[in-house]
Coordinates of C-alpha atoms and ligand atoms in Angstrom, one line a residue:
X1 CA 130.0 117.3 77.9
X2 CA 130.5 120.3 75.7
X3 CA 128.6 122.2 73.1
X4 CA 130.6 123.2 70.0
X5 CA 129.9 125.3 66.9
X6 CA 131.1 124.7 63.3
X7 CA 129.7 126.7 60.4
X8 CA 126.2 127.2 61.8
X9 CA 126.0 123.6 62.9
X10 CA 125.8 122.8 66.6
X11 CA 127.5 119.7 68.0
X12 CA 127.8 118.1 71.4
X13 CA 131.0 116.4 72.5
X14 CA 130.7 113.9 75.3
X15 CA 134.4 113.4 75.6
X16 CA 134.4 110.3 73.4
X17 CA 132.6 111.4 70.3
X18 CA 131.0 114.4 68.7
X19 CA 127.4 114.4 67.4
X20 CA 125.5 117.1 65.6
X21 CA 122.4 118.4 67.4
X22 CA 119.4 118.4 65.1
X23 CA 118.3 122.0 64.5
X24 CA 114.6 121.1 65.1
X25 CA 115.5 119.6 68.5
X26 CA 116.8 123.0 69.5
X27 CA 113.9 124.8 67.8
X28 CA 111.5 122.8 70.0
X29 CA 113.3 124.1 73.1
X30 CA 113.0 127.8 72.4
X31 CA 111.9 129.3 75.7
X32 CA 111.2 133.0 75.2
X33 CA 108.0 134.2 76.8
X34 CA 106.0 134.0 73.5
X35 CA 107.0 130.3 73.2
X36 CA 106.9 129.0 76.7
X37 CA 104.4 129.7 79.5
X38 CA 106.5 130.8 82.5
X39 CA 104.2 129.3 85.1
X40 CA 103.5 125.9 83.7
X41 CA 106.7 125.5 81.6
X42 CA 104.4 124.3 78.8
X43 CA 104.9 125.2 75.2
X44 CA 102.7 127.9 73.7
X45 CA 103.3 126.4 70.2
X46 CA 102.8 123.0 68.7
X47 CA 106.0 121.6 67.1
X48 CA 104.3 118.6 65.7
X49 CA 102.5 120.8 63.2
X50 CA 105.6 122.7 62.1
X51 CA 107.5 122.3 59.0
X52 CA 110.6 120.1 59.8
X53 CA 112.9 122.1 57.4
X54 CA 114.3 124.1 60.2
X55 CA 117.9 125.4 59.8
X56 CA 120.2 127.5 61.8
X57 CA 121.2 130.8 60.3
X58 CA 123.5 131.9 63.0
X59 CA 124.7 130.5 66.3
X60 CA 126.9 131.9 69.1
X61 CA 127.9 130.8 72.6
X62 CA 127.8 133.6 75.2
X63 CA 127.9 133.4 79.0
X64 CA 126.5 129.9 79.3
X65 CA 123.8 130.5 76.7
X66 CA 123.5 129.3 73.1
X67 CA 122.2 132.1 71.0
X68 CA 120.5 130.8 67.9
X69 CA 118.8 132.4 64.9
X70 CA 116.6 130.0 63.1
X71 CA 115.6 130.2 59.5
X72 CA 111.9 130.7 60.4
X73 CA 112.7 134.1 62.0
X74 CA 112.8 132.9 65.6
X75 CA 115.8 133.9 67.7
X76 CA 116.4 132.3 71.0
X77 CA 118.8 132.1 74.0
X78 CA 119.1 128.6 75.3
X79 CA 120.6 127.8 78.7
X80 CA 123.4 125.3 78.0
X81 CA 123.3 123.7 81.4
X82 CA 119.6 122.9 80.8
X83 CA 120.3 121.4 77.4
X84 CA 123.1 119.3 78.7
X85 CA 120.9 117.6 81.3
X86 CA 118.8 116.3 78.4
X87 CA 121.8 114.6 76.7
X88 CA 122.0 111.7 79.1
X89 CA 118.6 110.7 77.8
X90 CA 117.3 109.3 81.0
X91 CA 115.7 110.3 84.3
X92 CA 118.5 111.8 86.4
X93 CA 116.6 112.1 89.7
X94 CA 115.0 108.8 90.6
X95 CA 117.4 106.5 88.7
X96 CA 120.4 108.1 90.3
X97 CA 119.3 106.9 93.7
X98 CA 120.9 103.4 94.0
X99 CA 118.9 100.6 95.5
X100 CA 120.5 99.3 98.7
X101 CA 120.1 95.5 99.2
X102 CA 119.1 94.3 102.6
X103 CA 118.2 91.2 104.5
X104 CA 117.5 90.2 108.1
X105 CA 120.8 91.8 109.2
X106 CA 119.5 95.3 108.2
X107 CA 120.2 97.8 110.9
X108 CA 120.1 101.5 111.5
X109 CA 117.6 102.5 108.9
X110 CA 116.5 106.0 109.7
X111 CA 112.9 106.4 110.9
X112 CA 111.3 109.8 110.2
X113 CA 109.2 111.9 112.5
X114 CA 106.1 113.6 111.4
X115 CA 106.0 117.3 112.1
X116 CA 104.3 120.5 110.9
X117 CA 104.9 121.5 107.3
X118 CA 106.2 118.0 106.8
X119 CA 105.2 117.6 103.1
X120 CA 107.2 120.6 101.9
X121 CA 110.3 120.0 104.1
X122 CA 113.8 118.9 103.5
X123 CA 112.9 116.0 105.8
X124 CA 110.4 114.8 103.2
X125 CA 113.1 114.9 100.5
X126 CA 115.3 112.7 102.7
X127 CA 112.4 110.4 103.5
X128 CA 111.7 109.9 99.8
X129 CA 115.4 109.2 99.0
X130 CA 115.5 106.6 101.8
X131 CA 112.3 105.1 100.4
X132 CA 113.9 104.6 97.0
X133 CA 117.0 103.2 98.5
X134 CA 115.4 100.6 100.7
X135 CA 111.9 100.2 99.2
X136 CA 110.2 101.2 102.5
X137 CA 110.3 103.8 105.1
X138 CA 108.6 104.3 108.5
X139 CA 107.3 107.6 109.8
X140 CA 106.6 108.0 113.5
X141 CA 104.0 110.1 115.2
X142 CA 101.6 110.5 112.3
X143 CA 98.1 111.8 113.5
X144 CA 95.5 109.0 113.4
X145 CA 92.2 111.0 113.6
X146 CA 89.7 111.1 110.8
X147 CA 91.4 108.7 108.4
X148 CA 94.5 110.9 108.4
X149 CA 96.2 108.4 106.1
X150 CA 94.2 109.7 103.2
X151 CA 95.4 113.3 103.9
X152 CA 98.9 112.0 104.2
X153 CA 98.7 110.2 100.9
X154 CA 97.1 113.2 99.2
X155 CA 99.8 115.5 100.5
X156 CA 102.5 113.5 98.8
X157 CA 100.5 112.9 95.7
X158 CA 97.1 111.3 95.1
X159 CA 95.4 108.3 96.7
X160 CA 95.0 105.4 94.2
X161 CA 91.4 104.3 94.9
X162 CA 90.6 100.6 94.3
X163 CA 87.5 98.5 94.8
X164 CA 88.5 98.2 98.4
X165 CA 87.8 102.0 98.6
X166 CA 89.9 105.1 99.0
X167 CA 91.4 103.5 102.1
X168 CA 90.9 100.1 103.8
X169 CA 90.7 99.1 107.4
X170 CA 92.8 96.1 108.4
X171 CA 90.9 94.5 111.2
X172 CA 89.7 90.9 111.6
X173 CA 86.1 90.6 110.5
X174 CA 83.6 87.8 109.8
X175 CA 83.2 86.7 106.1
X176 CA 86.3 88.5 104.9
X177 CA 86.9 88.9 101.2
X178 CA 90.7 88.8 101.8
X179 CA 92.9 87.0 104.3
X180 CA 94.2 90.3 105.4
X181 CA 91.0 90.8 107.3
X182 CA 91.6 87.7 109.5
X183 CA 93.9 87.0 112.5
X184 CA 96.0 84.5 110.5
X185 CA 99.7 84.6 109.8
X186 CA 100.3 86.2 106.4
X187 CA 103.4 85.0 104.5
X188 CA 105.3 87.5 102.5
X189 CA 103.4 88.7 99.5
X190 CA 102.9 91.8 97.3
X191 CA 99.4 93.3 97.1
X192 CA 96.9 93.3 94.3
X193 CA 99.0 91.4 91.6
X194 CA 95.8 91.0 89.7
X195 CA 95.4 94.7 88.9
X196 CA 96.7 96.5 85.8
X197 CA 98.6 98.5 86.8
X198 CA 99.5 97.0 90.2
X199 CA 99.4 99.7 92.9
X200 CA 102.9 101.0 93.3
X201 CA 103.1 102.0 96.9
X202 CA 101.2 100.8 99.9
X203 CA 100.8 103.0 103.0
X204 CA 99.9 101.2 106.3
X205 CA 99.1 103.3 109.3
X206 CA 98.9 101.7 112.7
X207 CA 96.0 103.1 114.7
X208 CA 95.9 100.5 117.5
X209 CA 98.1 97.5 118.3
X210 CA 97.4 96.0 121.7
X211 CA 98.1 92.3 120.8
X212 CA 101.4 90.6 121.6
X213 CA 101.6 89.0 118.1
X214 CA 100.8 90.8 114.8
X215 CA 104.4 91.7 114.0
X216 CA 104.9 93.2 110.6
X217 CA 107.4 91.4 108.3
X218 CA 109.2 92.7 105.2
X219 CA 111.4 91.1 102.6
X220 CA 113.4 92.8 99.8
X221 CA 112.3 91.2 96.5
X222 CA 115.2 93.0 94.8
X223 CA 117.8 91.4 97.1
X224 CA 116.2 87.9 96.9
X225 CA 115.8 87.8 93.2
X226 CA 119.3 89.1 92.6
X227 CA 120.5 86.3 94.9
X228 CA 118.5 83.7 93.0
X229 CA 120.0 85.0 89.7
X230 CA 123.5 84.3 91.1
X231 CA 122.8 81.0 92.8
X232 CA 120.4 79.4 90.3
X233 CA 120.3 81.2 87.0
X234 CA 118.0 78.6 85.4
X235 CA 115.3 79.1 88.0
X236 CA 115.7 82.9 87.7
X237 CA 115.4 82.7 84.0
X238 CA 112.2 80.7 83.9
X239 CA 110.6 83.0 86.5
X240 CA 111.4 86.0 84.4
X241 CA 109.9 84.4 81.3
X242 CA 106.7 82.6 82.2
X243 CA 103.7 84.8 82.6
X244 CA 101.1 83.6 85.1
X245 CA 97.5 84.7 85.7
X246 CA 96.6 86.5 88.9
X247 CA 93.0 86.8 89.7
X248 CA 90.6 88.2 92.3
X249 CA 86.9 87.7 92.4
X250 CA 84.2 89.0 94.7
X251 CA 80.5 89.9 94.4
X252 CA 80.9 92.8 92.0
X253 CA 84.2 92.4 90.2
X254 CA 86.6 90.0 88.5
X255 CA 90.1 91.3 88.3
X256 CA 92.8 89.6 86.3
X257 CA 96.3 90.3 85.1
X258 CA 99.2 88.3 83.7
X259 CA 102.8 88.7 84.6
X260 CA 106.1 87.0 85.3
X261 CA 106.9 86.6 89.0
X262 CA 110.1 88.5 88.3
X263 CA 109.5 91.2 85.8
X264 CA 112.6 92.8 84.1
X265 CA 112.9 96.0 82.2
X266 CA 114.1 96.4 78.6
X267 CA 117.7 96.1 79.7
X268 CA 117.0 92.9 81.6
X269 CA 117.3 94.5 85.0
X270 CA 115.0 94.2 88.0
X271 CA 111.7 96.0 87.5
X272 CA 109.0 94.4 89.6
X273 CA 108.1 91.3 91.6
X274 CA 104.7 89.9 92.2
X275 CA 104.1 87.2 94.7
X276 CA 100.8 86.0 96.0
X277 CA 100.7 82.2 95.9
X278 CA 97.0 82.1 96.7
X279 CA 96.1 83.9 93.6
X280 CA 98.5 82.8 90.9
X281 CA 97.7 80.3 88.1
X282 CA 100.4 79.2 85.7
X283 CA 99.3 78.2 82.2
X284 CA 99.3 74.6 81.0
X285 CA 102.8 74.3 79.7
X286 CA 104.7 71.2 78.6
X287 CA 105.2 68.9 81.6
X288 CA 109.0 69.3 81.6
X289 CA 108.7 73.1 81.6
X290 CA 106.2 73.0 84.4
X291 CA 108.6 70.7 86.3
X292 CA 111.2 73.5 86.1
X293 CA 108.8 76.2 86.8
X294 CA 107.4 74.6 90.0
X295 CA 110.9 73.9 91.2
X296 CA 111.9 77.5 90.6
X297 CA 108.8 78.9 92.3
X298 CA 109.4 76.7 95.3
X299 CA 113.0 77.9 95.5
X300 CA 111.9 81.5 95.3
X301 CA 109.1 81.0 97.9
X302 CA 111.6 79.3 100.3
X303 CA 113.9 82.3 99.9
X304 CA 111.1 84.8 100.4
X305 CA 110.0 82.9 103.5
X306 CA 113.4 82.4 104.9
X307 CA 114.2 84.1 108.2
X308 CA 117.5 85.2 106.7
X309 CA 115.8 87.5 104.3
X310 CA 113.1 88.9 106.6
X311 CA 112.9 91.8 109.0
X312 CA 110.3 91.7 111.7
X313 CA 109.1 94.5 113.9
X314 CA 106.1 95.7 115.7
X315 CA 104.3 98.8 114.5
X316 CA 103.3 101.2 117.3
X317 CA 100.2 103.4 117.2
X318 CA 100.9 106.4 114.9
X319 CA 103.6 104.6 112.9
X320 CA 103.0 104.9 109.2
X321 CA 104.9 102.5 106.9
X322 CA 105.3 103.2 103.2
X323 CA 106.3 100.2 101.1
X324 CA 107.2 99.8 97.4
X325 CA 104.7 97.2 96.4
X326 CA 106.8 96.5 93.2
X327 CA 109.9 95.6 95.2
X328 CA 109.2 94.7 98.8
X329 CA 107.0 91.9 100.1
X330 CA 105.1 92.3 103.3
X331 CA 103.4 90.0 105.8
X332 CA 102.5 89.7 109.4
X333 CA 102.6 87.1 112.2
X334 CA 99.4 85.8 113.6
X335 CA 97.7 87.4 116.6
X336 CA 95.1 86.7 119.2
X337 CA 92.2 89.1 119.0
X338 CA 91.2 88.3 122.6
X339 CA 94.3 90.2 123.8
X340 CA 93.1 93.5 122.5
X341 CA 92.6 95.5 119.3
X342 CA 94.8 95.5 116.3
X343 CA 93.7 98.1 113.8
X344 CA 95.7 99.4 110.8
X345 CA 94.5 101.6 107.9
X346 CA 95.9 101.2 104.4
X347 CA 95.8 102.9 101.1
X348 CA 97.8 103.0 97.9
X349 CA 99.6 105.7 95.9
X350 CA 101.5 105.4 92.6
X351 CA 105.1 106.2 91.7
X352 CA 104.1 109.5 90.0
X353 CA 103.3 110.8 93.5
X354 CA 106.6 110.1 95.1
X355 CA 108.6 110.8 92.0
X356 CA 106.8 114.1 91.4
X357 CA 107.3 115.2 95.0
X358 CA 110.9 114.2 95.1
X359 CA 111.8 116.1 91.9
X360 CA 109.9 119.2 93.2
X361 CA 111.7 119.1 96.6
X362 CA 115.1 118.6 94.9
X363 CA 114.5 121.7 92.8
X364 CA 113.1 123.7 95.7
X365 CA 116.1 123.0 98.0
X366 CA 118.6 123.1 95.2
X367 CA 119.9 119.6 96.1
Ligands
FE2_1 FE1 98.9 92.8 101.9

């Protein structure tokens, strides 16, 4: 990538082709102290109100800076490295972390250890990278007093409050409004598929676990759906096309949202899975199409529930698990409440929290 000048026009050359940079694009990026607030890095002017007829009167490249005089009297020195990071036109921090596929053979994923000054540490950066690679991460030895999970969540970003509260207590109880609050086996699912937006990340903090059952289970929705795409493209296709209704009802609220079970991005790549077979309602489609849909959903369900795709482990008191609720499905094995207490606390945060923290730490440690 190179910036080149030719008769007061500025070009960038990406090695394959050369393209002129719009003068207004550069004018929007002037960063002298009268144009950009040093602390917030926010503009002190509003380019949307400016006349678009901006031209370059003079341009020079000196010591890594592009010195430009614009026709409205503004002169600026622009950092070429900084400009070049914008040419790729996409997020260079989060998207550059490749997702690692995993199944039941997954071994040696690093657990992290809570310590003082954890949230501003290099360890936290490594933790977040690992989270984006695998879709989950476990942190040992996290304090459990006074709903510490809320402090933990708010130290990475902000708790995403829902109608279950700021955080929720996962204990069996009478008259539960969700099967999570029973002692039953929970098959792999994603949480809250009926919300818009669906909470991005679930934190689950083990406070007590005295029972012999109650193992946590995780399945990588990314690995499974990519496998389905390869093995049975027709099933994959229908599950990426048919939008189903997810709903939740209790005494004070009726939540509803529609989505495909496998949601793709604009480039037809994996974006999000939702799976919660007690809450999904497919619309009344033609019988043949529904035949295909039900076959495909059964296949996906069999894959999600297969031992081959699942990891199973027991959370110990003070373990805190962070899961990508758009990628990873979670569940648990049943347990006997007569054996002792099993008490987990949960809450949600959104991707802006983890992404914001990761970018901040990457810059802070110059990584
Ligand atoms: Fe859940």
